[in-house]
Coordinates of N, CA and C in Angstrom, one line a residue:
M2 N 109.8 -37.8 33.3 CA 108.2 -37.7 33.6 C 107.4 -37.1 32.8
S3 N 106.5 -37.9 32.6 CA 105.4 -37.8 31.5 C 104.1 -37.4 32.1
S4 N 103.2 -36.8 31.1 CA 102.2 -36.1 31.6 C 100.9 -36.2 30.4
D5 N 99.7 -36.8 30.9 CA 98.6 -36.9 30.2 C 97.6 -35.9 29.9
A6 N 97.3 -35.7 28.5 CA 96.3 -34.6 28.1 C 95.2 -35.5 27.1
A7 N 94.7 -36.4 27.8 CA 93.8 -37.1 26.9 C 94.2 -37.9 26.1
T8 N 94.0 -37.8 24.5 CA 94.6 -38.5 23.7 C 96.0 -38.1 23.1
V9 N 96.7 -37.4 23.8 CA 98.0 -36.5 23.7 C 99.0 -37.0 25.0
R10 N 100.2 -37.4 24.9 CA 101.2 -37.4 25.8 C 102.0 -37.0 25.5
S11 N 102.9 -36.5 26.3 CA 104.0 -35.3 26.6 C 105.1 -36.0 27.7
E12 N 106.4 -36.3 27.0 CA 107.5 -36.7 28.1 C 108.8 -35.7 27.5
R13 N 109.3 -35.4 28.8 CA 110.8 -34.9 28.6 C 112.0 -35.9 28.3
R14 N 112.6 -35.9 27.3 CA 114.0 -36.4 27.2 C 114.9 -35.5 27.3
G15 N 115.4 -35.5 28.5 CA 116.2 -34.1 28.6 C 116.1 -32.7 27.7
R16 N 116.6 -32.3 27.0 CA 116.1 -31.1 26.4 C 115.1 -31.1 25.4
V17 N 114.8 -32.6 25.0 CA 113.9 -32.5 24.1 C 112.2 -33.4 24.6
L18 N 111.1 -32.3 24.2 CA 109.8 -32.7 24.5 C 109.3 -33.8 23.2
V19 N 108.9 -35.0 23.6 CA 108.3 -35.9 22.8 C 106.6 -35.4 22.8
I20 N 106.1 -35.5 21.8 CA 104.5 -35.6 22.1 C 104.1 -36.6 20.8
R21 N 103.2 -37.2 22.0 CA 102.3 -38.6 21.0 C 101.3 -38.3 21.0
I22 N 100.6 -38.6 19.8 CA 99.4 -38.4 19.3 C 98.7 -39.8 20.0
D23 N 97.8 -40.1 20.8 CA 97.7 -41.4 21.3 C 96.3 -41.8 21.2
R24 N 95.7 -41.9 19.8 CA 94.4 -42.2 19.6 C 94.2 -43.0 18.7
E25 N 94.9 -44.5 18.6 CA 95.1 -45.4 17.7 C 93.6 -46.0 17.0
A26 N 92.8 -45.9 18.2 CA 91.7 -46.6 17.6 C 90.7 -45.9 16.6
K27 N 91.1 -44.6 16.5 CA 90.6 -43.7 15.7 C 91.9 -43.2 14.7
R28 N 92.8 -44.2 14.4 CA 93.7 -43.5 13.5 C 94.5 -42.2 13.8
N29 N 94.7 -42.1 15.0 CA 95.2 -40.6 15.8 C 94.8 -39.7 14.6
A30 N 93.2 -39.9 14.2 CA 92.6 -38.9 13.5 C 92.5 -37.7 14.7
I31 N 92.4 -36.1 14.3 CA 92.4 -35.0 15.2 C 90.7 -34.5 15.6
D32 N 90.8 -35.0 16.9 CA 89.5 -34.1 17.2 C 89.9 -32.7 18.5
R33 N 88.6 -32.5 19.0 CA 88.9 -31.3 19.6 C 89.8 -31.6 20.8
V34 N 89.6 -32.6 21.5 CA 90.3 -32.7 22.6 C 91.9 -32.9 22.2
T35 N 92.1 -33.7 21.3 CA 93.7 -33.8 20.3 C 94.1 -32.2 20.2
T36 N 93.5 -31.7 19.3 CA 94.1 -30.4 19.1 C 94.1 -29.9 20.4
A37 N 93.6 -29.8 21.4 CA 94.0 -28.8 22.9 C 95.0 -29.4 23.2
G38 N 95.2 -30.9 23.5 CA 96.3 -31.6 24.2 C 97.6 -31.2 22.9
I39 N 97.8 -31.2 21.9 CA 98.8 -30.7 20.9 C 99.1 -29.3 21.4
D40 N 98.2 -28.4 21.1 CA 98.4 -27.1 21.5 C 99.0 -26.8 23.2
E41 N 98.7 -27.5 23.8 CA 99.1 -27.8 25.5 C 100.5 -27.9 25.5
A42 N 100.7 -29.3 24.6 CA 101.9 -29.7 24.8 C 103.2 -28.2 23.8
L43 N 102.8 -28.0 22.6 CA 103.4 -27.3 22.0 C 104.0 -25.7 22.7
N44 N 102.8 -25.5 23.6 CA 103.0 -24.3 24.4 C 103.8 -25.0 25.5
L45 N 104.0 -25.5 25.8 CA 104.9 -26.1 27.0 C 106.3 -25.7 26.2
L46 N 106.5 -26.8 24.9 CA 107.7 -26.8 24.2 C 108.4 -24.9 24.1
D47 N 107.3 -24.1 23.5 CA 107.4 -22.7 23.2 C 108.3 -22.0 24.7
D48 N 107.6 -22.3 25.8 CA 107.6 -21.7 27.0 C 108.8 -22.1 27.7
D49 N 109.2 -23.0 27.9 CA 109.8 -23.5 28.6 C 111.1 -23.5 28.0
G50 N 112.1 -22.7 28.9 CA 113.8 -22.6 28.4 C 114.3 -23.8 28.5
E51 N 114.2 -24.5 29.7 CA 114.9 -25.8 29.5 C 114.8 -26.7 28.1
L52 N 113.8 -26.3 27.3 CA 113.4 -27.8 26.4 C 113.8 -26.4 25.0
W53 N 114.9 -27.5 24.1 CA 115.4 -27.0 23.1 C 114.9 -27.3 21.6
A54 N 113.9 -28.2 21.9 CA 113.5 -29.0 20.7 C 112.2 -29.8 20.9
G55 N 111.6 -30.1 19.8 CA 110.4 -31.1 20.1 C 110.4 -32.1 19.0
V56 N 109.7 -33.2 19.5 CA 109.3 -34.5 18.5 C 107.7 -34.6 18.6
I57 N 107.4 -34.6 17.7 CA 105.7 -34.9 17.6 C 105.8 -36.5 16.8
T58 N 104.9 -37.6 17.3 CA 104.9 -38.6 16.7 C 103.5 -39.3 16.8
G59 N 103.0 -40.6 16.5 CA 102.0 -41.1 16.5 C 102.1 -42.4 17.3
T60 N 101.5 -43.3 17.3 CA 101.5 -44.5 17.5 C 102.3 -45.8 16.7
A61 N 102.7 -46.8 16.9 CA 103.2 -47.8 16.2 C 102.9 -48.0 14.9
S62 N 101.3 -48.1 14.6 CA 100.9 -48.3 13.1 C 100.7 -46.8 12.6
V63 N 100.6 -45.9 12.9 CA 99.8 -44.9 12.3 C 100.9 -43.3 12.8
F64 N 100.6 -42.5 12.3 CA 101.2 -41.1 12.7 C 100.0 -40.1 12.8
C65 N 99.1 -40.2 11.7 CA 98.0 -39.4 12.2 C 96.9 -39.4 10.3
A66 N 95.8 -40.2 10.9 CA 94.7 -40.0 9.4 C 94.2 -38.8 9.3
G67 N 94.8 -37.5 10.0 CA 94.0 -36.0 9.4 C 92.7 -35.8 10.6
S68 N 92.0 -34.6 10.2 CA 90.6 -34.6 11.2 C 89.8 -35.7 11.4
D69 N 89.2 -35.4 12.2 CA 88.1 -36.4 13.0 C 86.7 -36.0 12.1
L70 N 86.5 -36.5 11.0 CA 85.3 -35.7 10.1 C 84.1 -36.1 10.9
K71 N 83.7 -36.9 11.8 CA 82.5 -37.3 12.7 C 82.5 -36.3 13.8
N72 N 83.4 -36.0 14.4 CA 83.5 -35.0 15.6 C 84.1 -33.6 15.1
G73 N 84.7 -33.7 14.5 CA 85.4 -32.2 14.3 C 87.0 -31.9 14.8
T74 N 87.3 -31.1 14.4 CA 88.9 -31.0 15.4 C 88.5 -29.9 16.4
G75 N 87.8 -29.2 16.4 CA 87.0 -27.8 17.5 C 87.9 -26.8 16.9
G76 N 88.1 -26.5 15.9 CA 88.9 -25.4 15.1 C 90.1 -25.1 15.7
G77 N 90.8 -24.0 15.2 CA 92.2 -23.6 15.5 C 92.4 -23.0 17.0
T78 N 93.5 -23.3 17.3 CA 93.7 -22.4 18.7 C 94.6 -21.1 18.3
E79 N 94.5 -20.7 19.5 CA 95.1 -19.2 19.7 C 96.6 -19.1 19.3
R80 N 97.0 -19.9 19.3 CA 98.7 -20.0 19.3 C 99.2 -21.0 18.4
G81 N 98.2 -21.9 18.2 CA 98.8 -23.1 17.2 C 97.7 -23.0 15.7
G82 N 96.8 -22.4 15.8 CA 96.0 -22.5 14.5 C 95.6 -23.9 14.4
E83 N 95.1 -24.5 13.3 CA 94.6 -25.7 13.0 C 95.5 -26.8 13.8
Y84 N 94.8 -27.9 14.6 CA 95.5 -28.9 15.3 C 96.3 -28.3 16.1
G85 N 96.3 -27.1 16.7 CA 97.1 -26.5 17.4 C 98.7 -26.4 17.2
V86 N 99.1 -26.5 15.9 CA 100.5 -26.6 15.3 C 100.5 -26.0 14.1
I87 N 99.4 -26.1 13.2 CA 99.5 -25.7 11.6 C 100.2 -24.4 11.4
R88 N 99.8 -23.4 12.4 CA 100.2 -21.9 12.1 C 100.8 -21.4 13.2
R89 N 101.4 -22.1 13.8 CA 102.1 -21.6 14.9 C 103.5 -21.2 14.5
R90 N 104.1 -20.1 15.1 CA 105.1 -19.3 14.9 C 106.4 -19.7 15.8
R91 N 107.1 -20.9 15.7 CA 107.9 -21.6 17.2 C 109.2 -21.0 16.7
T92 N 110.2 -21.2 17.7 CA 111.4 -20.5 17.7 C 111.9 -21.8 18.1
K93 N 111.5 -22.7 18.3 CA 112.0 -24.2 18.4 C 111.8 -25.5 17.6
P94 N 112.9 -25.9 17.3 CA 112.4 -26.9 15.8 C 111.6 -27.9 16.5
L95 N 110.8 -28.5 15.3 CA 109.8 -29.9 15.5 C 110.3 -30.4 14.5
I96 N 110.5 -31.7 14.9 CA 110.5 -32.9 14.2 C 109.5 -33.9 14.1
A97 N 108.6 -34.3 12.9 CA 107.9 -35.2 13.0 C 108.5 -36.8 12.7
A98 N 108.6 -37.6 13.6 CA 108.6 -39.2 13.5 C 107.5 -39.5 13.3
V99 N 107.8 -40.4 11.8 CA 106.3 -40.8 11.4 C 106.3 -42.6 11.0
E100 N 105.8 -43.4 11.6 CA 105.4 -44.5 11.2 C 103.9 -44.6 10.8
G101 N 103.8 -45.4 9.8 CA 102.6 -45.7 8.9 C 102.1 -44.3 8.5
P102 N 101.0 -44.5 8.0 CA 100.4 -43.4 7.3 C 100.1 -42.0 8.3
A103 N 100.6 -41.0 7.3 CA 100.5 -39.5 7.4 C 99.5 -38.8 6.5
Y104 N 98.3 -39.1 6.7 CA 97.2 -38.5 5.5 C 96.3 -37.3 5.8
G105 N 96.3 -36.9 4.6 CA 95.3 -35.5 5.4 C 96.1 -34.5 6.1
G106 N 95.3 -34.3 7.1 CA 95.9 -33.5 8.0 C 97.1 -33.8 8.9
G107 N 97.4 -35.1 8.7 CA 98.7 -36.0 9.6 C 99.9 -35.4 8.4
F108 N 99.6 -35.7 7.1 CA 100.3 -35.2 6.2 C 101.1 -33.4 6.5
E109 N 99.9 -32.6 6.4 CA 100.1 -31.1 7.0 C 100.6 -31.0 8.2
I110 N 100.5 -31.6 8.9 CA 101.4 -31.7 10.0 C 102.9 -32.0 9.9
A111 N 103.0 -32.9 9.5 CA 104.6 -33.3 8.8 C 105.0 -32.0 8.1
L112 N 104.2 -31.4 7.5 CA 104.6 -30.3 6.5 C 105.2 -29.3 7.4
A113 N 104.4 -29.1 8.4 CA 104.3 -27.8 9.5 C 105.5 -28.0 10.5
C114 N 106.2 -29.2 9.9 CA 107.3 -29.5 10.8 C 108.5 -28.8 10.4
D115 N 109.7 -28.7 11.0 CA 111.1 -28.4 10.5 C 111.6 -29.4 9.9
L116 N 111.7 -30.8 10.6 CA 112.2 -31.7 9.7 C 111.7 -33.0 10.0
V117 N 111.8 -34.3 9.0 CA 110.8 -34.9 9.1 C 111.6 -36.5 8.9
V118 N 111.3 -37.5 10.2 CA 112.2 -38.7 10.0 C 110.8 -39.8 9.5
A119 N 111.2 -40.8 9.0 CA 110.0 -41.6 8.4 C 110.8 -43.1 8.3
S120 N 109.8 -44.0 9.1 CA 110.4 -45.4 9.3 C 109.8 -46.0 7.6
D121 N 110.2 -46.9 7.1 CA 109.8 -47.7 6.2 C 108.5 -47.9 6.0
T122 N 107.7 -47.8 6.9 CA 106.1 -48.2 6.9 C 105.6 -46.5 6.7
A123 N 106.2 -45.7 6.9 CA 105.6 -44.6 6.6 C 104.9 -44.1 5.4
R124 N 103.6 -43.6 5.0 CA 103.1 -43.2 3.9 C 102.4 -42.1 4.0
F125 N 102.8 -41.2 3.2 CA 101.9 -39.9 3.1 C 101.1 -39.6 2.2
A126 N 99.6 -38.7 2.1 CA 98.7 -38.4 1.2 C 97.8 -37.6 1.6
L127 N 97.5 -37.0 0.4 CA 96.6 -36.2 0.8 C 95.4 -36.5 -0.2
P128 N 94.5 -37.3 0.5 CA 93.1 -37.6 -0.4 C 92.0 -36.7 -0.2
E129 N 92.2 -35.2 0.0 CA 91.1 -34.8 -0.2 C 90.4 -34.6 -1.3
S130 N 91.1 -34.5 -2.5 CA 90.4 -34.5 -3.6 C 89.4 -35.5 -4.1
R131 N 89.6 -36.7 -3.3 CA 89.0 -37.9 -3.4 C 87.6 -37.6 -2.4
R132 N 87.4 -36.9 -1.6 CA 86.3 -36.5 -0.8 C 85.8 -35.4 -1.4
G133 N 86.5 -34.7 -2.1 CA 85.6 -33.4 -2.9 C 85.7 -32.2 -2.0
V134 N 86.9 -32.4 -1.0 CA 87.4 -30.8 -0.5 C 88.6 -30.6 -0.9
V135 N 89.1 -29.7 -0.3 CA 90.5 -29.6 -0.6 C 91.4 -29.5 0.7
A136 N 92.9 -29.6 0.4 CA 93.7 -29.8 1.5 C 93.7 -28.1 2.6
S137 N 93.4 -28.3 3.3 CA 92.9 -26.2 4.0 C 94.0 -26.0 4.8
S138 N 95.0 -27.2 5.4 CA 95.8 -26.8 6.5 C 97.3 -26.9 6.1
G139 N 97.4 -26.3 5.0 CA 98.9 -25.7 4.9 C 99.2 -26.3 3.4
A140 N 98.8 -27.5 3.4 CA 99.3 -28.0 2.0 C 99.2 -28.0 0.4
L141 N 98.5 -26.9 0.3 CA 98.3 -25.9 -0.9 C 99.5 -25.5 -1.2
F142 N 100.3 -25.1 -0.2 CA 101.7 -24.0 -0.6 C 102.7 -24.5 0.1
R143 N 102.9 -25.5 0.9 CA 103.6 -25.8 1.6 C 104.2 -27.4 0.9
A144 N 103.1 -27.9 0.5 CA 104.0 -29.5 -0.5 C 104.6 -28.6 -1.6
M145 N 104.2 -27.8 -2.3 CA 105.3 -27.4 -3.3 C 106.6 -27.0 -2.8
R146 N 106.6 -26.5 -1.4 CA 107.9 -25.9 -1.3 C 108.6 -26.8 -0.6
A147 N 108.1 -28.2 -0.2 CA 108.9 -29.3 0.3 C 109.1 -30.6 -0.8
L148 N 108.3 -30.4 -1.6 CA 108.8 -31.3 -3.0 C 108.7 -30.6 -4.3
P149 N 109.2 -31.3 -5.1 CA 109.0 -31.0 -6.6 C 107.7 -30.3 -7.1
L150 N 107.3 -29.4 -7.9 CA 106.0 -29.0 -8.2 C 105.3 -30.1 -8.6
N151 N 105.4 -30.7 -9.6 CA 104.7 -31.9 -10.4 C 104.6 -32.5 -9.3
V152 N 105.1 -32.9 -8.7 CA 104.9 -34.3 -7.4 C 103.6 -33.9 -6.4
A153 N 104.2 -32.3 -5.9 CA 103.0 -31.7 -5.1 C 101.5 -31.5 -5.7
K154 N 101.5 -31.3 -7.1 CA 100.1 -31.4 -7.5 C 99.9 -32.7 -8.1
E155 N 100.6 -33.8 -8.1 CA 100.1 -34.9 -8.3 C 99.3 -35.7 -6.8
L156 N 100.2 -35.2 -6.0 CA 99.4 -35.4 -4.6 C 97.8 -35.0 -4.2
L157 N 98.0 -33.7 -4.7 CA 97.1 -32.7 -4.6 C 95.4 -33.1 -5.1
I158 N 95.9 -33.5 -6.3 CA 94.6 -33.7 -7.5 C 94.3 -35.2 -7.6
T159 N 95.2 -36.2 -7.0 CA 95.2 -37.5 -7.3 C 94.8 -38.3 -6.1
G160 N 95.1 -37.8 -4.7 CA 95.3 -38.6 -3.6 C 96.7 -39.7 -3.7
A161 N 97.6 -39.6 -4.6 CA 98.6 -40.7 -4.6 C 99.3 -40.7 -3.2
V162 N 99.9 -41.6 -3.3 CA 100.6 -42.2 -2.0 C 102.1 -41.9 -1.8
L163 N 102.8 -41.3 -1.4 CA 104.1 -41.0 -1.3 C 105.0 -42.2 -0.2
D164 N 105.8 -42.9 -0.6 CA 106.3 -43.9 0.8 C 107.8 -43.0 1.3
A165 N 108.1 -43.8 1.9 CA 109.5 -43.1 2.9 C 110.5 -42.9 1.9
E166 N 110.7 -44.2 0.8 CA 112.0 -44.0 0.3 C 112.0 -43.0 -0.8
R167 N 110.7 -42.8 -1.4 CA 110.5 -41.6 -2.5 C 110.5 -39.9 -1.8
G168 N 110.0 -39.9 -0.5 CA 110.0 -39.0 0.4 C 111.5 -38.6 0.5
H169 N 112.4 -39.4 1.2 CA 114.0 -39.4 1.0 C 114.4 -39.0 -0.1
Q170 N 114.3 -39.6 -1.2 CA 114.8 -39.3 -2.4 C 114.7 -37.8 -2.7
L171 N 113.3 -37.3 -2.7 CA 113.2 -36.0 -3.0 C 113.2 -35.1 -1.8
G172 N 113.8 -35.4 -0.8 CA 114.5 -34.3 -0.1 C 113.5 -33.6 0.9
F173 N 112.2 -34.3 1.0 CA 111.5 -34.0 1.9 C 111.4 -34.9 3.3
V174 N 112.0 -35.7 3.3 CA 112.0 -36.9 4.5 C 113.7 -36.4 4.9
N175 N 114.0 -36.3 6.1 CA 115.3 -35.8 6.4 C 116.2 -37.2 6.6
R176 N 115.7 -37.9 7.4 CA 116.4 -39.3 7.6 C 114.9 -40.3 7.6
R177 N 115.7 -41.3 7.0 CA 114.7 -42.9 7.0 C 115.2 -44.1 7.6
C178 N 114.6 -44.7 8.0 CA 115.0 -45.6 8.9 C 113.9 -46.8 9.1
G179 N 114.3 -48.2 9.5 CA 113.7 -49.2 9.8 C 112.3 -49.1 10.5
A180 N 111.4 -50.1 10.2 CA 109.8 -50.0 11.0 C 110.2 -50.1 12.7
G181 N 109.5 -49.2 13.1 CA 109.5 -48.8 14.6 C 110.8 -48.2 15.2
E182 N 111.6 -47.8 14.4 CA 112.7 -46.7 14.4 C 112.4 -45.3 14.4
A183 N 111.5 -44.7 14.3 CA 111.3 -43.5 13.7 C 111.5 -42.7 14.8
L184 N 111.0 -42.8 16.2 CA 111.0 -42.1 17.2 C 112.5 -42.0 17.8
A185 N 113.2 -43.1 18.0 CA 114.5 -43.2 18.5 C 115.4 -42.5 17.3
T186 N 115.0 -42.6 16.0 CA 115.9 -42.0 14.8 C 115.9 -40.1 15.1
A187 N 114.3 -39.8 15.5 CA 114.1 -38.6 15.5 C 114.6 -37.8 17.0
L188 N 114.9 -38.7 17.9 CA 115.5 -38.3 19.4 C 117.2 -38.1 18.9
T189 N 117.7 -38.9 18.2 CA 119.1 -38.9 17.8 C 119.2 -37.6 17.1
L190 N 118.3 -37.2 16.2 CA 118.3 -35.7 15.3 C 118.3 -34.6 16.3
A191 N 117.2 -35.1 17.2 CA 117.0 -33.7 17.8 C 118.0 -33.4 18.9
E192 N 118.7 -34.6 19.4 CA 119.9 -34.2 20.4 C 121.0 -33.5 19.3
D193 N 121.2 -34.1 18.1 CA 122.0 -33.4 17.3 C 121.8 -31.9 17.2
V194 N 120.5 -31.6 17.0 CA 120.1 -30.3 16.9 C 120.6 -29.3 18.5
C195 N 120.7 -29.8 19.5 CA 120.5 -29.3 20.8 C 121.8 -29.3 21.0
L196 N 123.1 -29.7 20.1 CA 124.4 -29.4 20.3 C 124.7 -27.8 19.7
S197 N 123.6 -27.4 19.0 CA 123.9 -25.9 18.6 C 122.9 -25.0 19.7
S198 N 123.8 -23.8 19.4 CA 123.2 -22.7 20.3 C 121.6 -22.7 19.9
P199 N 120.7 -22.7 21.1 CA 119.7 -22.3 21.2 C 119.2 -21.0 20.8
V200 N 120.2 -19.8 20.7 CA 120.0 -18.4 20.1 C 120.1 -18.7 18.8
S201 N 121.0 -19.4 18.4 CA 121.3 -19.5 17.0 C 120.2 -20.0 16.1
V202 N 119.6 -21.5 16.8 CA 118.6 -22.2 16.4 C 117.1 -21.1 15.9
A203 N 117.0 -20.4 17.0 CA 115.7 -19.5 17.0 C 115.7 -18.5 16.3
A204 N 117.0 -18.0 16.0 CA 117.1 -16.8 15.2 C 117.7 -17.2 13.6
S205 N 117.8 -18.5 13.3 CA 117.7 -19.2 12.1 C 116.1 -19.3 11.6
L206 N 115.4 -19.8 12.9 CA 114.1 -20.3 12.3 C 113.3 -19.2 11.9
A207 N 113.6 -18.0 12.9 CA 112.7 -16.5 13.0 C 113.2 -16.3 11.4
A208 N 114.1 -15.9 11.1 CA 114.6 -15.5 9.7 C 114.0 -16.1 8.5
L209 N 114.0 -17.7 8.4 CA 113.5 -18.1 7.5 C 111.5 -17.8 7.5
A210 N 111.3 -17.9 8.8 CA 110.0 -17.6 8.8 C 109.6 -16.5 8.3
T211 N 110.3 -15.1 8.6 CA 110.1 -13.5 8.2 C 110.2 -13.8 6.3
L212 N 111.2 -14.8 5.9 CA 111.0 -14.8 4.6 C 110.2 -15.3 3.8
H213 N 109.4 -16.5 4.7 CA 107.9 -16.9 4.1 C 106.9 -16.2 4.2
E214 N 107.0 -15.0 4.9 CA 105.6 -14.6 5.6 C 105.0 -14.0 4.5
D215 N 105.6 -13.5 3.5 CA 104.3 -13.0 2.3 C 103.6 -14.3 1.9
E216 N 104.7 -15.0 1.6 CA 104.2 -16.2 0.8 C 103.1 -16.9 1.5
D217 N 103.4 -17.2 2.6 CA 102.0 -17.9 3.7 C 100.9 -17.3 3.5
A218 N 101.1 -15.9 3.7 CA 99.8 -15.0 3.6 C 98.7 -15.2 2.5
A219 N 99.8 -15.3 1.4 CA 99.3 -15.4 -0.1 C 98.5 -16.7 -0.5
G220 N 99.3 -18.0 0.7 CA 98.9 -19.2 0.6 C 97.5 -19.5 1.3
W221 N 97.8 -19.0 2.3 CA 96.3 -18.9 3.1 C 95.1 -18.5 2.7
E222 N 95.2 -17.0 1.6 CA 94.2 -16.5 1.2 C 93.8 -17.5 -0.1
A223 N 94.5 -18.0 -0.8 CA 94.2 -18.7 -2.2 C 93.3 -19.9 -1.1
G224 N 94.0 -20.8 -0.4 CA 93.5 -21.9 0.2 C 92.0 -21.5 0.8
A225 N 91.7 -20.5 1.5 CA 90.6 -20.1 2.2 C 89.3 -19.9 0.8
Q226 N 90.0 -19.4 -0.6 CA 89.2 -19.3 -1.7 C 89.1 -20.5 -2.4
A227 N 89.9 -21.3 -1.9 CA 89.6 -22.8 -2.6 C 88.4 -23.5 -1.6
V228 N 88.5 -23.2 -0.7 CA 87.3 -23.9 0.4 C 86.3 -23.2 0.2
E229 N 86.1 -22.0 0.0 CA 84.9 -21.5 -0.1 C 84.3 -22.3 -1.5
R230 N 85.0 -22.2 -2.5 CA 84.4 -22.7 -3.8 C 83.9 -24.0 -3.8
V231 N 84.6 -25.1 -2.8 CA 83.9 -26.4 -2.7 C 82.8 -26.6 -1.9
K232 N 82.8 -25.9 -0.8 CA 81.6 -25.4 -0.1 C 80.4 -25.1 -0.9
A233 N 80.7 -24.4 -1.9 CA 79.7 -23.8 -2.6 C 78.8 -24.8 -3.6
G234 N 79.6 -25.7 -3.8 CA 79.0 -27.1 -4.7 C 78.5 -28.1 -3.7
E235 N 78.3 -29.3 -5.0 CA 77.4 -30.5 -4.4 C 78.5 -31.3 -4.0
D236 N 79.5 -31.7 -5.1 CA 80.5 -32.9 -5.1 C 81.0 -32.8 -3.5
I237 N 81.2 -31.6 -2.6 CA 81.8 -31.9 -1.0 C 80.4 -32.9 -0.5
K238 N 79.4 -32.7 -0.4 CA 78.2 -33.6 0.2 C 78.1 -35.2 -0.4
E239 N 78.5 -35.2 -1.5 CA 78.5 -36.4 -2.1 C 80.0 -37.4 -1.4
G240 N 81.0 -36.3 -1.6 CA 82.4 -36.7 -1.0 C 82.5 -37.6 0.4
V241 N 82.0 -36.5 1.2 CA 81.9 -37.0 2.7 C 80.7 -37.8 2.8
A242 N 79.6 -38.0 2.1 CA 78.6 -39.2 2.4 C 79.4 -40.4 1.8
A243 N 80.1 -40.5 0.8 CA 80.7 -41.9 0.4 C 81.7 -42.1 0.9
F244 N 82.5 -41.4 2.0 CA 83.5 -41.9 2.6 C 83.0 -42.6 3.9
F245 N 81.8 -41.9 4.5 CA 81.3 -42.6 5.7 C 80.6 -43.9 5.1
E246 N 80.5 -44.2 4.1 CA 79.3 -45.4 3.4 C 80.4 -46.1 2.8
K247 N 81.6 -45.9 2.8 CA 82.9 -46.7 2.4 C 82.4 -47.2 0.6
R248 N 82.2 -46.6 -0.4 CA 82.0 -46.3 -1.4 C 82.3 -45.4 -2.0
R249 N 82.4 -45.8 -3.4 CA 83.0 -44.8 -4.8 C 82.2 -43.7 -4.5
P250 N 82.7 -42.2 -4.8 CA 81.9 -40.9 -5.3 C 81.2 -41.1 -6.5
R251 N 79.9 -40.5 -6.7 CA 79.4 -40.1 -7.8 C 79.2 -39.0 -8.0
W252 N 80.6 -38.3 -8.5 CA 81.0 -36.7 -8.8 C 79.6 -36.4 -10.0
R253 N 79.0 -34.9 -9.3 CA 78.5 -34.3 -10.1 C 79.2 -33.1 -11.0
G254 N 80.3 -32.8 -10.2 CA 81.2 -31.8 -11.2 C 80.7 -30.2 -11.0
R255 N 80.2 -30.1 -9.8 CA 79.6 -29.3 -9.4 C 79.2 -28.8 -8.1

């Protein structure tokens, strides 16, 4: 059985809920409707006792290009925060199944998941610094948790691209697979998770979340300060203008 929530589709596969961001014409960028759709699907995953794991994916050519810079994301949701997922305290594992680019907020969605499956077409990047902004949805602290520190720094300050092979070598990607196989591989991994006791899984995730609570609080505060700093400058306006005009930014350094 499947259901539509505008740009988000959810489908039950036994005890696994598959959540698909389906806005390919906009490279699956997250707007207000998509945020609401992801939030609704993850609320179902959280609340339905028959569901034990989730998979979030995009379309065949792109996972997610991050925030819709033209129309906005609609802000965070009560239970999920940004994009309906970034600040969610989940008790059920969520697996990212990535085909194609996962840029900006798309990468941050993957970082917010428990496990990551990436096909050979997958690409991860944080291009915010190239636009005069900062990664404000968790990457400032989650990237260095998932990757070696200097690799995380490079991604954050250069916009460098991390491919699936390198991500797997560094331990960020749990399973690497061929093009077009990310969802099937993620479902196999989810079914493996479902062989474990859901009580044990939930307890383990809760314990890990508790261990990171203080770090997360400090990370969100540091991120908020970084956002305020760039908002007070002029480079942010130039970065966004250059993005829409498809040209190289002319930074003023202030």
